[in-house]
Amino acid sequence: MPTAKTTTKPPRGAKAALAASDPVLDLIEADLDALERGATAWAHVTLDQRARLMKALHTTVSAVAEEWADTASTSKGVEPGHPLRGEEWLSGPYAVLVAIDAYRATLEKLASGLSPLDGIKTDAAPGGRLRAHVFPQSPVDGLLLSGYTGEVWFEPGVTDDEARRAAGLAQLEPTASGGIGLVLGAGNVTSIPVLDVLYELLAHNRVSILKINPTQNALLSVFQRALAPLIEPGFLRIVTGGHDVGGALTANARIAHVHVTGAAATFDAIVWGPSTDSGTGGTAERRRRENRPLLKKPITAELGGVSPIIVVPGRWTKADLRFQAEHIATMRLQNSGHNCIAAQVVILSSDWPQREAFLGELRAAYDRAPERPVWYPRSEEKLDAAASAHPSARWNASRTRVIVEADAASATDLETTEYFSPVLGVVSLRGNGQEFLDAAVEHANDRLVGTLGANVLIDPATMDALGDGFEHAIAGLRYGTVAINAWTAFGFLTPTCTWGAFPGSTAADVQSGLGVVHNALLLDRVERSVVRGPFRPFPRSVPALLRPGTFSVLPKPPWFVTARTGATVSEGFTRFRMDGSWARLAGTLVQAFRA
């Protein structure tokens, strides 16, 4: 569908960013021409047609899923046969497939005149909040991930009627165009750029130009084929390149909005400019003080942070100590620690009688996790920096991961530096029960940088003893995702949950970012997501059979770095999402019981 070209020359900012690279600028302008036509076309695509588009995407993503997982694994130095290759199945094609299916269900409801919240239970959460129970939504979810639940908590004061009326976001006005957005893709987890593009399109009616991070260049062809149903009609273009290309796109007048997944320093460079005066009218700090951002268009961001694991003292069995130690090792070591949501600071009670026994299990779990490369740029220097700052730091045998036990006075770097590498800190506070939990919540809120996600481990008996005090403590955690006896990454993988920083950040103090993504129910005025998992795996979970949300049939979740069959099960779960073969799933579940 033809449309007028709004500019025939790159704007001054783009020209400056790319200097004399005219061929690159020409390609960018050609892509933007196609996207302008695509934005016009998208406004004429009905909700029914959008749901069918999700079905087409399911087919194309499934067709490249194996190549996707293999390419991503190999690019990170995880060779064929490695026990952790399953990570790339789950965090790549699996995450995208379940999101596509969830968006399709939302579009079908809207096309039928229903709210995306139709059929979903809501009830009260502490502090005058409404919450929606968004996972599981099907027997399949309940089978594959038994014992896990997900909730979305709305901002205080949102009523049930308001939440249901507003659900759908831009799809409530499908003919209103959001223009062209720029998605600056993450470099660590391969599903992130794709999920961000989907959210731009469906939450905002915004077509996108996606610049993939150079660490994911090997996946360019895979992404192009997986997303062909979006590329062909002009709803998406994918480009590669470094900071020069990103700068040219950010400055281009035809870009209406920017979304970035990365570090706070990257966000600040985009919004406030370089730290030194390079003809931009002052340093970034001066521009920030004077509220003179270089970026004149809206921006959203997911920027990570330092995530806590609050371990509430209780009476744990030896098996509990070992399982939860492996749980924490997974939170830190999945993807070699190169995750925005990798847990970094364990908060223990110095008064817990089992503290030393737990630390012994944690050290052992950290050591016995399979070896893999520390592959993300500059990660090795970050490991060295953490160890140098703490002479008592404990390296593993291959010197690829570090545990640091520090008192509150010497833990500043652990609590304010997102190491983005296998650095795990342990700090201790006084107290037991509610006293400890409240102190740990306050410590996490006030001392740790970022608001993306927090993890809480607590045995059922202690949770029962705390009663309402436990839920009020959870409400007091200022984090966008809170995981109870689960890892916050479960919230990332659950498309009906939201993903992003706790509300309240600003461009001048961005913390873990602005806005949310995923959110396949397209909910408005969301404050956080809360996910819950089983404290004990099968068969030790059997006594909790009648306790909702605590019984699990999984002996060990396949994403645990210590799961012996994790690679096979993760691939099997993904293939079931691809083709729905129950025969294949039966074999996968047998492997899950051998984890």
Coordinates of C-alpha atoms in Angstrom, one line a residue:
M1 CA 0.0 0.0 0.0
P2 CA 1.8 3.2 -1.1
T3 CA 2.4 6.0 1.3
A4 CA 4.2 9.4 1.0
K5 CA 7.9 9.3 2.1
T6 CA 8.3 11.8 4.9
T7 CA 11.9 12.5 4.3
T8 CA 14.3 11.7 1.4
K9 CA 17.5 12.5 3.4
P10 CA 18.6 11.1 6.7
P11 CA 18.2 13.7 9.5
R12 CA 21.2 15.5 10.8
G13 CA 21.5 13.2 13.9
A14 CA 21.6 10.1 11.7
K15 CA 24.2 11.6 9.4
A16 CA 26.4 12.5 12.3
A17 CA 26.1 9.0 13.8
L18 CA 27.1 7.2 10.6
A19 CA 29.4 9.9 9.1
A20 CA 30.1 8.9 5.5
S21 CA 28.4 5.4 5.6
D22 CA 25.9 6.4 3.0
P23 CA 25.0 2.8 1.8
V24 CA 24.0 2.0 5.4
L25 CA 21.9 5.1 5.6
D26 CA 20.2 4.3 2.3
L27 CA 19.3 0.8 3.6
I28 CA 17.9 2.3 6.8
E29 CA 15.8 4.7 4.8
A30 CA 14.5 1.9 2.5
D31 CA 13.6 -0.1 5.6
L32 CA 11.7 2.9 7.1
D33 CA 9.9 3.4 3.8
A34 CA 8.7 -0.2 3.9
L35 CA 7.7 0.2 7.6
E36 CA 5.7 3.3 6.9
R37 CA 3.7 1.3 4.3
G38 CA 3.4 -1.5 6.8
A39 CA 2.1 0.8 9.6
T40 CA -0.7 1.9 7.3
A41 CA -1.4 -1.7 6.3
W42 CA -1.5 -2.9 10.0
A43 CA -4.3 -0.4 10.8
H44 CA -6.5 -2.3 8.3
V45 CA -5.7 -5.8 9.6
T46 CA -8.7 -7.1 11.6
L47 CA -8.4 -8.7 15.1
D48 CA -9.4 -12.0 13.4
Q49 CA -6.6 -11.6 10.9
R50 CA -4.1 -10.7 13.6
A51 CA -5.0 -13.9 15.4
R52 CA -4.4 -15.9 12.2
L53 CA -1.1 -14.0 11.8
M54 CA 0.0 -15.4 15.3
K55 CA -0.9 -18.9 13.9
A56 CA 1.4 -18.3 10.9
L57 CA 4.2 -17.2 13.2
H58 CA 3.8 -20.3 15.3
T59 CA 4.4 -22.3 12.1
T60 CA 7.5 -20.4 11.0
V61 CA 9.1 -20.3 14.5
S62 CA 8.5 -24.1 14.9
A63 CA 10.2 -24.6 11.5
V64 CA 13.5 -23.0 12.7
A65 CA 13.3 -24.0 16.4
E66 CA 16.0 -26.7 16.3
E67 CA 18.4 -24.5 14.3
W68 CA 17.6 -21.6 16.6
A69 CA 18.5 -23.6 19.7
D70 CA 21.6 -25.2 18.1
T71 CA 23.0 -21.9 16.7
A72 CA 22.4 -20.0 20.0
S73 CA 24.1 -22.8 22.0
T74 CA 27.1 -23.0 19.7
S75 CA 27.6 -19.3 19.7
K76 CA 27.8 -19.3 23.5
G77 CA 30.4 -22.2 23.5
V78 CA 27.9 -24.8 24.6
E79 CA 28.7 -27.6 22.2
P80 CA 26.5 -30.6 21.1
G81 CA 26.1 -33.1 24.0
H82 CA 26.5 -30.5 26.7
P83 CA 24.0 -30.9 29.5
L84 CA 23.0 -27.2 29.5
R85 CA 22.0 -27.0 25.8
G86 CA 18.4 -27.2 26.9
E87 CA 18.7 -23.6 28.2
E88 CA 18.6 -22.3 24.6
W89 CA 15.5 -24.3 23.8
L90 CA 13.6 -22.8 26.8
S91 CA 14.9 -19.3 26.6
G92 CA 14.7 -19.1 22.8
P93 CA 11.9 -20.8 20.7
Y94 CA 9.9 -22.1 23.7
A95 CA 9.5 -18.6 25.2
V96 CA 8.4 -17.3 21.8
L97 CA 6.0 -20.1 21.0
V98 CA 4.1 -19.8 24.3
A99 CA 3.9 -16.1 23.9
I100 CA 2.6 -16.4 20.4
D101 CA -0.1 -18.8 21.6
A102 CA -1.0 -16.5 24.5
Y103 CA -1.3 -13.5 22.2
R104 CA -3.4 -15.5 19.8
A105 CA -5.8 -16.4 22.6
T106 CA -6.1 -12.7 23.6
L107 CA -6.8 -11.6 20.1
E108 CA -9.5 -14.3 19.6
K109 CA -11.2 -13.2 22.8
L110 CA -11.2 -9.5 21.7
A111 CA -12.4 -10.5 18.2
S112 CA -15.4 -12.2 19.9
G113 CA -16.2 -9.1 22.0
L114 CA -14.7 -10.5 25.2
S115 CA -12.2 -9.1 27.6
P116 CA -8.8 -10.9 27.7
L117 CA -9.6 -11.4 31.4
D118 CA -12.8 -13.3 30.7
G119 CA -12.7 -16.5 32.6
I120 CA -9.7 -15.5 34.7
K121 CA -10.2 -15.3 38.5
T122 CA -9.4 -12.1 40.3
D123 CA -9.4 -11.4 44.0
A124 CA -7.9 -9.0 46.5
A125 CA -4.2 -8.6 47.3
P126 CA -2.7 -6.6 50.2
G127 CA -2.8 -2.9 50.2
G128 CA -6.0 -2.3 48.3
R129 CA -4.8 -4.1 45.2
L130 CA -6.6 -6.3 42.7
R131 CA -4.8 -9.4 41.4
A132 CA -5.5 -11.7 38.4
H133 CA -4.5 -15.4 38.5
V134 CA -3.0 -15.6 35.1
F135 CA -1.2 -19.0 35.3
P136 CA -1.9 -21.8 34.7
Q137 CA -4.7 -21.3 32.2
S138 CA -4.9 -24.8 30.7
P139 CA -4.5 -28.4 31.9
V140 CA -1.4 -28.6 29.8
D141 CA 0.2 -25.7 31.7
G142 CA -0.8 -27.4 35.0
L143 CA 0.8 -30.7 33.8
L144 CA 4.1 -29.5 32.4
L145 CA 4.7 -26.9 35.2
S146 CA 2.7 -28.4 38.1
G147 CA 3.0 -26.6 41.4
Y148 CA 3.7 -23.2 39.7
T149 CA 1.3 -20.3 39.6
G150 CA 1.4 -16.8 38.3
E151 CA -0.5 -13.6 39.4
V152 CA -0.6 -10.1 38.1
W153 CA -1.1 -7.4 40.7
F154 CA -2.6 -4.1 39.6
E155 CA -1.8 -0.7 41.0
P156 CA -3.6 0.1 44.3
G157 CA -7.1 1.3 43.6
V158 CA -7.7 -0.4 40.2
T159 CA -11.1 -2.1 40.4
D160 CA -12.1 -5.4 38.7
D161 CA -14.4 -3.6 36.3
E162 CA -11.6 -1.1 35.3
A163 CA -9.1 -3.9 34.8
R164 CA -11.4 -5.9 32.6
R165 CA -12.5 -2.9 30.5
A166 CA -8.9 -1.7 29.9
A167 CA -7.5 -5.2 29.0
G168 CA -6.5 -5.2 25.4
L169 CA -4.5 -2.0 25.3
A170 CA -4.0 -0.9 21.7
Q171 CA -6.1 -3.8 20.4
L172 CA -9.1 -2.0 21.7
E173 CA -8.5 0.5 18.9
P174 CA -6.9 -1.6 16.2
T175 CA -7.1 1.1 13.5
A176 CA -5.0 3.6 15.5
S177 CA -1.4 3.4 14.4
G178 CA 1.5 3.7 16.8
G179 CA 3.9 4.5 14.0
I180 CA 7.4 3.0 13.7
G181 CA 9.3 1.9 16.8
L182 CA 13.0 1.0 17.2
V183 CA 13.8 -2.1 19.2
L184 CA 17.4 -2.3 20.4
G185 CA 17.7 -6.0 21.1
A186 CA 19.3 -7.7 24.0
G187 CA 22.5 -9.5 23.6
N188 CA 22.1 -12.4 26.1
V189 CA 18.8 -14.2 25.8
T190 CA 17.7 -14.9 22.2
S191 CA 13.9 -14.7 22.7
I192 CA 14.1 -11.1 24.1
P193 CA 14.3 -9.2 20.7
V194 CA 11.4 -11.3 19.3
L195 CA 9.2 -10.9 22.4
D196 CA 9.9 -7.1 22.4
V197 CA 8.8 -6.8 18.7
L198 CA 5.6 -8.7 19.4
Y199 CA 4.8 -6.5 22.3
E200 CA 5.4 -3.3 20.3
L201 CA 3.0 -4.6 17.6
L202 CA 0.2 -5.8 19.9
A203 CA 0.4 -3.5 22.9
H204 CA 1.0 -0.3 20.9
N205 CA 0.0 -1.0 17.2
R206 CA 3.6 -0.1 16.5
V207 CA 5.6 -1.7 13.6
S208 CA 9.3 -2.1 14.4
I209 CA 12.8 -1.9 13.1
L210 CA 14.8 -4.4 15.2
K211 CA 18.5 -3.9 15.6
I212 CA 19.9 -7.1 16.9
N213 CA 22.8 -7.0 19.3
P214 CA 26.2 -8.1 17.7
T215 CA 26.4 -11.0 20.0
Q216 CA 23.3 -12.5 18.2
N217 CA 24.4 -11.9 14.6
A218 CA 24.7 -15.6 14.0
L219 CA 20.9 -15.8 14.5
L220 CA 20.0 -13.2 11.8
S221 CA 18.9 -15.7 9.2
V222 CA 17.0 -17.7 11.8
F223 CA 15.1 -14.5 13.0
Q224 CA 14.4 -13.6 9.4
R225 CA 12.8 -16.9 8.6
A226 CA 11.0 -17.2 12.0
L227 CA 9.5 -13.7 11.6
A228 CA 8.8 -13.9 7.9
P229 CA 5.0 -13.4 8.4
L230 CA 5.8 -10.0 10.0
I231 CA 8.6 -9.0 7.6
E232 CA 6.8 -9.7 4.3
P233 CA 3.9 -7.3 4.9
G234 CA 6.2 -4.6 6.2
F235 CA 5.4 -4.9 9.9
L236 CA 9.1 -5.6 10.8
R237 CA 12.6 -5.0 9.5
I238 CA 15.7 -6.5 11.1
V239 CA 19.1 -4.9 10.8
T240 CA 22.6 -5.5 12.3
G241 CA 25.4 -3.2 13.2
G242 CA 27.1 -1.5 16.1
H243 CA 26.6 1.8 18.0
D244 CA 26.7 3.8 14.8
V245 CA 23.7 2.1 13.3
G246 CA 21.9 2.3 16.7
G247 CA 22.7 6.0 16.9
A248 CA 21.4 6.7 13.4
L249 CA 18.2 4.9 14.0
T250 CA 17.6 6.5 17.4
A251 CA 18.1 10.0 15.8
N252 CA 15.9 9.3 12.8
A253 CA 12.9 11.5 12.7
R254 CA 10.7 8.7 11.5
I255 CA 11.2 6.7 14.6
A256 CA 8.3 7.5 17.0
H257 CA 9.5 5.4 20.0
V258 CA 12.6 3.6 21.2
H259 CA 12.6 0.4 23.3
V260 CA 15.9 -0.9 24.7
T261 CA 16.9 -4.0 26.6
G262 CA 20.3 -3.7 28.2
A263 CA 22.2 -1.8 30.9
A264 CA 21.4 1.4 32.6
A265 CA 24.6 2.9 31.2
T266 CA 23.3 2.2 27.7
F267 CA 20.0 3.9 28.5
D268 CA 21.7 6.9 29.9
A269 CA 24.0 7.2 26.8
I270 CA 20.9 7.2 24.6
V271 CA 18.8 9.6 26.7
W272 CA 21.5 12.0 28.1
G273 CA 24.4 11.6 25.8
P274 CA 28.1 11.0 26.3
S275 CA 29.7 11.4 29.8
T276 CA 32.1 14.0 28.3
D277 CA 31.1 17.1 26.4
S278 CA 31.3 16.3 22.7
G279 CA 29.3 19.1 21.2
T280 CA 26.1 18.0 22.8
G281 CA 25.8 21.0 25.1
G282 CA 27.4 19.6 28.2
T283 CA 28.1 16.3 29.9
A284 CA 25.4 13.7 30.5
E285 CA 25.4 14.6 34.2
R286 CA 24.8 18.2 33.5
R287 CA 22.1 17.5 30.9
R288 CA 20.4 15.3 33.5
R289 CA 20.5 17.9 36.2
E290 CA 19.1 20.5 33.8
N291 CA 16.5 18.0 32.4
R292 CA 17.8 18.5 28.8
P293 CA 17.7 15.0 27.3
L294 CA 19.2 14.4 23.9
L295 CA 16.5 12.0 23.1
K296 CA 13.3 13.9 22.3
K297 CA 11.0 10.9 21.7
P298 CA 9.4 8.4 24.2
I299 CA 11.5 5.5 25.4
T300 CA 10.8 2.3 27.3
A301 CA 13.5 0.0 28.7
E302 CA 14.3 -3.2 30.6
L303 CA 17.6 -2.8 32.3
G304 CA 18.3 -5.5 34.9
G305 CA 19.7 -4.8 38.3
V306 CA 20.9 -6.7 41.4
S307 CA 18.4 -9.3 42.3
P308 CA 18.1 -10.7 45.9
I309 CA 17.3 -14.2 47.1
I310 CA 15.8 -13.8 50.6
V311 CA 16.1 -17.1 52.5
V312 CA 13.6 -17.1 55.3
P313 CA 14.9 -19.3 58.2
G314 CA 12.9 -22.4 59.1
R315 CA 13.4 -26.1 60.0
W316 CA 14.6 -27.6 56.7
T317 CA 15.5 -31.2 56.0
K318 CA 18.9 -32.1 54.5
A319 CA 17.1 -32.7 51.2
D320 CA 15.5 -29.2 51.5
L321 CA 18.9 -27.6 52.0
R322 CA 20.4 -29.4 49.0
F323 CA 17.4 -28.7 46.7
Q324 CA 17.2 -25.0 47.5
A325 CA 21.0 -24.6 47.2
E326 CA 20.8 -26.1 43.7
H327 CA 17.9 -23.7 43.1
I328 CA 20.0 -20.7 44.0
A329 CA 23.0 -22.0 41.9
T330 CA 20.6 -22.1 38.9
M331 CA 19.4 -18.6 39.6
R332 CA 23.0 -17.4 39.3
L333 CA 24.6 -19.8 36.7
Q334 CA 21.9 -20.2 34.1
N335 CA 23.3 -18.7 30.8
S336 CA 26.6 -18.4 32.7
G337 CA 25.1 -15.6 34.8
H338 CA 24.6 -13.4 31.8
N339 CA 21.0 -12.5 32.7
C340 CA 19.3 -9.3 33.8
I341 CA 17.4 -11.4 36.3
A342 CA 20.3 -13.6 37.5
A343 CA 20.1 -13.6 41.3
Q344 CA 23.2 -12.0 42.8
V345 CA 22.8 -11.5 46.5
V346 CA 21.6 -14.2 49.0
I347 CA 20.2 -12.6 52.2
L348 CA 20.5 -15.1 55.1
S349 CA 19.8 -14.8 58.8
S350 CA 22.9 -14.9 61.0
D351 CA 20.6 -16.4 63.7
W352 CA 19.4 -19.3 61.6
P353 CA 20.8 -22.5 63.2
Q354 CA 21.0 -24.1 59.8
R355 CA 22.9 -21.2 58.2
E356 CA 26.3 -23.0 58.0
A357 CA 24.8 -26.2 56.7
F358 CA 23.0 -24.3 54.0
L359 CA 26.1 -22.4 53.0
G360 CA 28.0 -25.8 52.7
E361 CA 25.3 -27.1 50.4
L362 CA 25.3 -23.8 48.4
R363 CA 29.1 -24.0 47.9
A364 CA 28.9 -27.6 46.8
A365 CA 26.0 -26.9 44.4
Y366 CA 27.9 -23.9 42.9
D367 CA 30.9 -26.1 42.3
R368 CA 29.2 -29.2 40.9
A369 CA 27.1 -27.3 38.3
P370 CA 28.4 -28.3 34.8
E371 CA 31.3 -26.2 33.4
R372 CA 30.6 -23.8 30.6
P373 CA 32.2 -20.7 29.1
V374 CA 31.9 -17.3 30.5
W375 CA 31.0 -15.9 27.1
Y376 CA 29.5 -12.4 27.4
P377 CA 31.9 -9.5 26.5
R378 CA 34.0 -8.2 29.5
S379 CA 32.6 -10.9 31.9
E380 CA 36.0 -12.2 32.9
E381 CA 37.1 -8.8 34.0
K382 CA 34.0 -8.5 36.1
L383 CA 34.7 -11.8 37.8
D384 CA 38.3 -10.6 38.5
A385 CA 37.0 -7.3 39.8
A386 CA 34.7 -8.9 42.3
A387 CA 37.4 -11.3 43.5
S388 CA 39.9 -8.5 43.9
A389 CA 37.5 -6.5 45.9
H390 CA 37.0 -9.4 48.4
P391 CA 40.1 -11.3 49.3
S392 CA 37.9 -14.0 50.9
A393 CA 36.2 -14.7 47.6
R394 CA 35.9 -18.4 46.8
W395 CA 36.7 -19.4 43.2
N396 CA 35.6 -22.8 41.8
A397 CA 38.2 -25.2 40.5
S398 CA 38.2 -23.8 36.9
R399 CA 38.1 -20.1 38.1
T400 CA 34.9 -19.4 36.1
R401 CA 32.6 -18.5 39.0
V402 CA 33.0 -16.8 42.4
I403 CA 31.1 -16.8 45.7
V404 CA 31.7 -13.9 48.1
E405 CA 30.5 -14.0 51.7
A406 CA 30.5 -10.4 53.0
D407 CA 29.1 -8.5 56.0
A408 CA 26.6 -5.7 55.3
A409 CA 29.4 -3.1 55.7
S410 CA 31.6 -4.6 53.0
A411 CA 28.9 -5.7 50.5
T412 CA 28.4 -2.4 48.7
D413 CA 29.8 -3.5 45.4
L414 CA 27.8 -6.7 45.5
E415 CA 24.6 -4.7 46.1
T416 CA 25.2 -1.9 43.7
T417 CA 27.0 -3.5 40.7
E418 CA 25.2 -5.7 38.3
Y419 CA 28.1 -8.1 37.6
F420 CA 26.3 -9.9 34.7
S421 CA 28.7 -12.8 35.3
P422 CA 28.9 -15.8 37.8
V423 CA 29.4 -13.7 40.9
L424 CA 27.2 -14.7 43.8
G425 CA 27.2 -12.7 47.1
V426 CA 26.0 -13.7 50.5
V427 CA 25.1 -11.2 53.2
S428 CA 23.6 -11.8 56.6
L429 CA 21.1 -10.0 58.8
R430 CA 19.9 -10.6 62.3
G431 CA 16.6 -12.1 63.3
N432 CA 14.1 -14.9 62.7
G433 CA 10.5 -15.2 61.4
Q434 CA 8.7 -11.9 60.6
E435 CA 11.5 -9.8 62.1
F436 CA 14.0 -11.2 59.7
L437 CA 11.7 -11.1 56.6
D438 CA 10.7 -7.5 57.2
A439 CA 14.4 -6.5 57.7
A440 CA 15.4 -8.4 54.5
V441 CA 12.6 -6.7 52.5
E442 CA 13.8 -3.3 53.7
H443 CA 17.4 -4.2 53.0
A444 CA 16.6 -5.4 49.4
N445 CA 14.5 -2.3 48.7
D446 CA 17.0 0.2 50.1
R447 CA 20.4 -1.3 49.5
L448 CA 20.2 -3.2 46.2
V449 CA 20.3 -1.4 42.9
G450 CA 17.4 -2.1 40.6
T451 CA 13.8 -3.2 40.9
L452 CA 13.4 -5.9 38.2
G453 CA 13.0 -9.0 40.4
A454 CA 13.3 -10.5 43.9
N455 CA 13.2 -14.2 45.0
V456 CA 12.0 -15.5 48.4
L457 CA 12.6 -19.1 49.6
I458 CA 10.4 -20.2 52.6
D459 CA 9.2 -23.6 53.8
P460 CA 5.4 -24.1 54.0
A461 CA 5.4 -24.4 57.8
T462 CA 7.1 -21.1 58.3
M463 CA 4.8 -19.4 55.7
D464 CA 1.8 -20.7 57.6
A465 CA 3.2 -19.4 60.9
L466 CA 3.7 -16.0 59.4
G467 CA 0.1 -15.9 58.0
D468 CA -0.9 -12.5 56.6
G469 CA 2.4 -11.1 57.6
F470 CA 4.1 -13.0 54.8
E471 CA 1.8 -11.6 52.1
H472 CA 2.2 -8.1 53.4
A473 CA 5.9 -8.5 53.3
I474 CA 5.6 -9.6 49.6
A475 CA 3.5 -6.5 48.9
G476 CA 6.3 -4.4 50.5
L477 CA 9.0 -5.7 48.0
R478 CA 9.4 -2.9 45.4
Y479 CA 10.1 -5.2 42.4
G480 CA 8.4 -5.8 39.1
T481 CA 8.4 -9.6 39.6
V482 CA 8.5 -11.4 42.9
A483 CA 9.1 -15.2 42.9
I484 CA 8.2 -17.3 46.0
N485 CA 9.9 -20.7 46.0
A486 CA 10.6 -20.1 42.3
W487 CA 13.0 -18.1 40.3
T488 CA 11.8 -14.8 38.8
A489 CA 12.8 -16.1 35.3
F490 CA 9.7 -18.3 35.5
G491 CA 7.8 -14.9 35.3
F492 CA 9.9 -14.1 32.3
L493 CA 8.9 -17.3 30.6
T494 CA 5.2 -17.0 31.5
P495 CA 3.7 -14.7 28.8
T496 CA 0.6 -13.9 30.7
C497 CA 2.7 -12.4 33.4
T498 CA 4.2 -8.9 32.9
W499 CA 7.9 -8.3 32.8
G500 CA 9.6 -5.1 33.8
A501 CA 10.7 -2.8 36.5
F502 CA 8.6 -1.8 39.5
P503 CA 6.7 1.4 38.6
G504 CA 8.1 4.8 39.7
S505 CA 11.4 5.0 37.8
T506 CA 12.1 8.1 35.7
A507 CA 14.5 8.8 32.9
A508 CA 16.7 10.7 35.3
D509 CA 16.8 7.7 37.8
V510 CA 16.0 4.8 35.6
Q511 CA 16.8 1.9 37.9
S512 CA 15.6 -1.3 36.1
G513 CA 13.7 0.5 33.4
L514 CA 10.5 2.1 32.2
G515 CA 7.3 0.2 31.2
V516 CA 6.6 -3.5 30.9
V517 CA 6.8 -6.2 28.1
H518 CA 5.4 -9.7 27.6
N519 CA 1.9 -9.1 29.2
A520 CA 0.1 -11.2 26.6
L521 CA -3.3 -10.4 28.2
L522 CA -2.5 -6.8 27.4
L523 CA -3.4 -5.5 30.9
D524 CA -3.2 -1.9 31.9
R525 CA -2.0 -0.2 35.1
V526 CA 0.0 -3.2 36.3
E527 CA 2.3 -3.0 39.3
R528 CA 4.0 -6.3 39.4
S529 CA 3.8 -10.1 38.8
V530 CA 4.1 -12.7 41.5
V531 CA 5.0 -16.3 40.7
R532 CA 4.9 -19.1 43.2
G533 CA 6.5 -22.6 43.1
P534 CA 6.7 -25.7 45.1
F535 CA 9.2 -25.7 48.0
R536 CA 9.8 -29.4 47.6
P537 CA 9.9 -31.5 44.4
F538 CA 8.2 -34.8 43.7
P539 CA 8.0 -37.2 45.6
R540 CA 8.7 -35.1 48.7
S541 CA 5.9 -32.8 47.5
V542 CA 3.2 -35.5 48.0
P543 CA 2.3 -34.4 51.5
A544 CA 1.3 -31.1 50.0
L545 CA -1.1 -32.7 47.6
L546 CA -4.2 -31.0 49.0
R547 CA -2.4 -27.6 49.4
P548 CA -3.0 -25.5 46.3
G549 CA 0.1 -24.5 44.5
T550 CA 2.6 -26.5 46.4
F551 CA 2.3 -30.0 45.0
S552 CA 4.5 -30.8 42.0
V553 CA 5.0 -33.9 39.9
L554 CA 8.5 -32.7 38.8
P555 CA 11.4 -34.3 40.6
K556 CA 13.6 -31.4 39.5
P557 CA 12.6 -28.6 37.1
P558 CA 14.4 -29.0 33.7
W559 CA 15.9 -25.5 34.0
F560 CA 17.9 -26.5 37.1
V561 CA 21.6 -26.5 36.1
T562 CA 21.9 -29.8 38.0
A563 CA 19.1 -31.5 36.1
R564 CA 20.6 -34.6 34.5
T565 CA 18.0 -34.8 31.7
G566 CA 17.4 -31.0 31.5
A567 CA 18.6 -30.7 27.9
T568 CA 16.3 -33.5 26.7
V569 CA 13.3 -32.4 28.7
S570 CA 13.7 -28.7 27.7
E571 CA 13.8 -29.7 24.0
G572 CA 10.8 -32.1 24.5
F573 CA 8.7 -29.4 26.2
T574 CA 9.5 -27.1 23.2
R575 CA 8.6 -29.7 20.6
F576 CA 5.3 -30.3 22.4
R577 CA 4.6 -26.6 22.1
M578 CA 5.5 -26.9 18.4
D579 CA 3.3 -29.9 17.4
G580 CA 1.2 -30.9 20.4
S581 CA 2.2 -34.6 20.1
W582 CA 1.1 -36.3 23.2
A583 CA 3.1 -39.4 22.3
R584 CA 6.3 -37.4 22.2
L585 CA 5.3 -35.6 25.5
A586 CA 4.9 -39.0 27.2
G587 CA 8.6 -39.8 26.4
T588 CA 9.6 -36.4 27.6
L589 CA 7.8 -36.8 31.0
V590 CA 9.6 -40.1 31.5
Q591 CA 12.9 -38.3 31.0
A592 CA 11.7 -35.6 33.4
F593 CA 11.4 -38.2 36.2
R594 CA 15.1 -39.1 35.6
A595 CA 16.3 -35.6 36.2

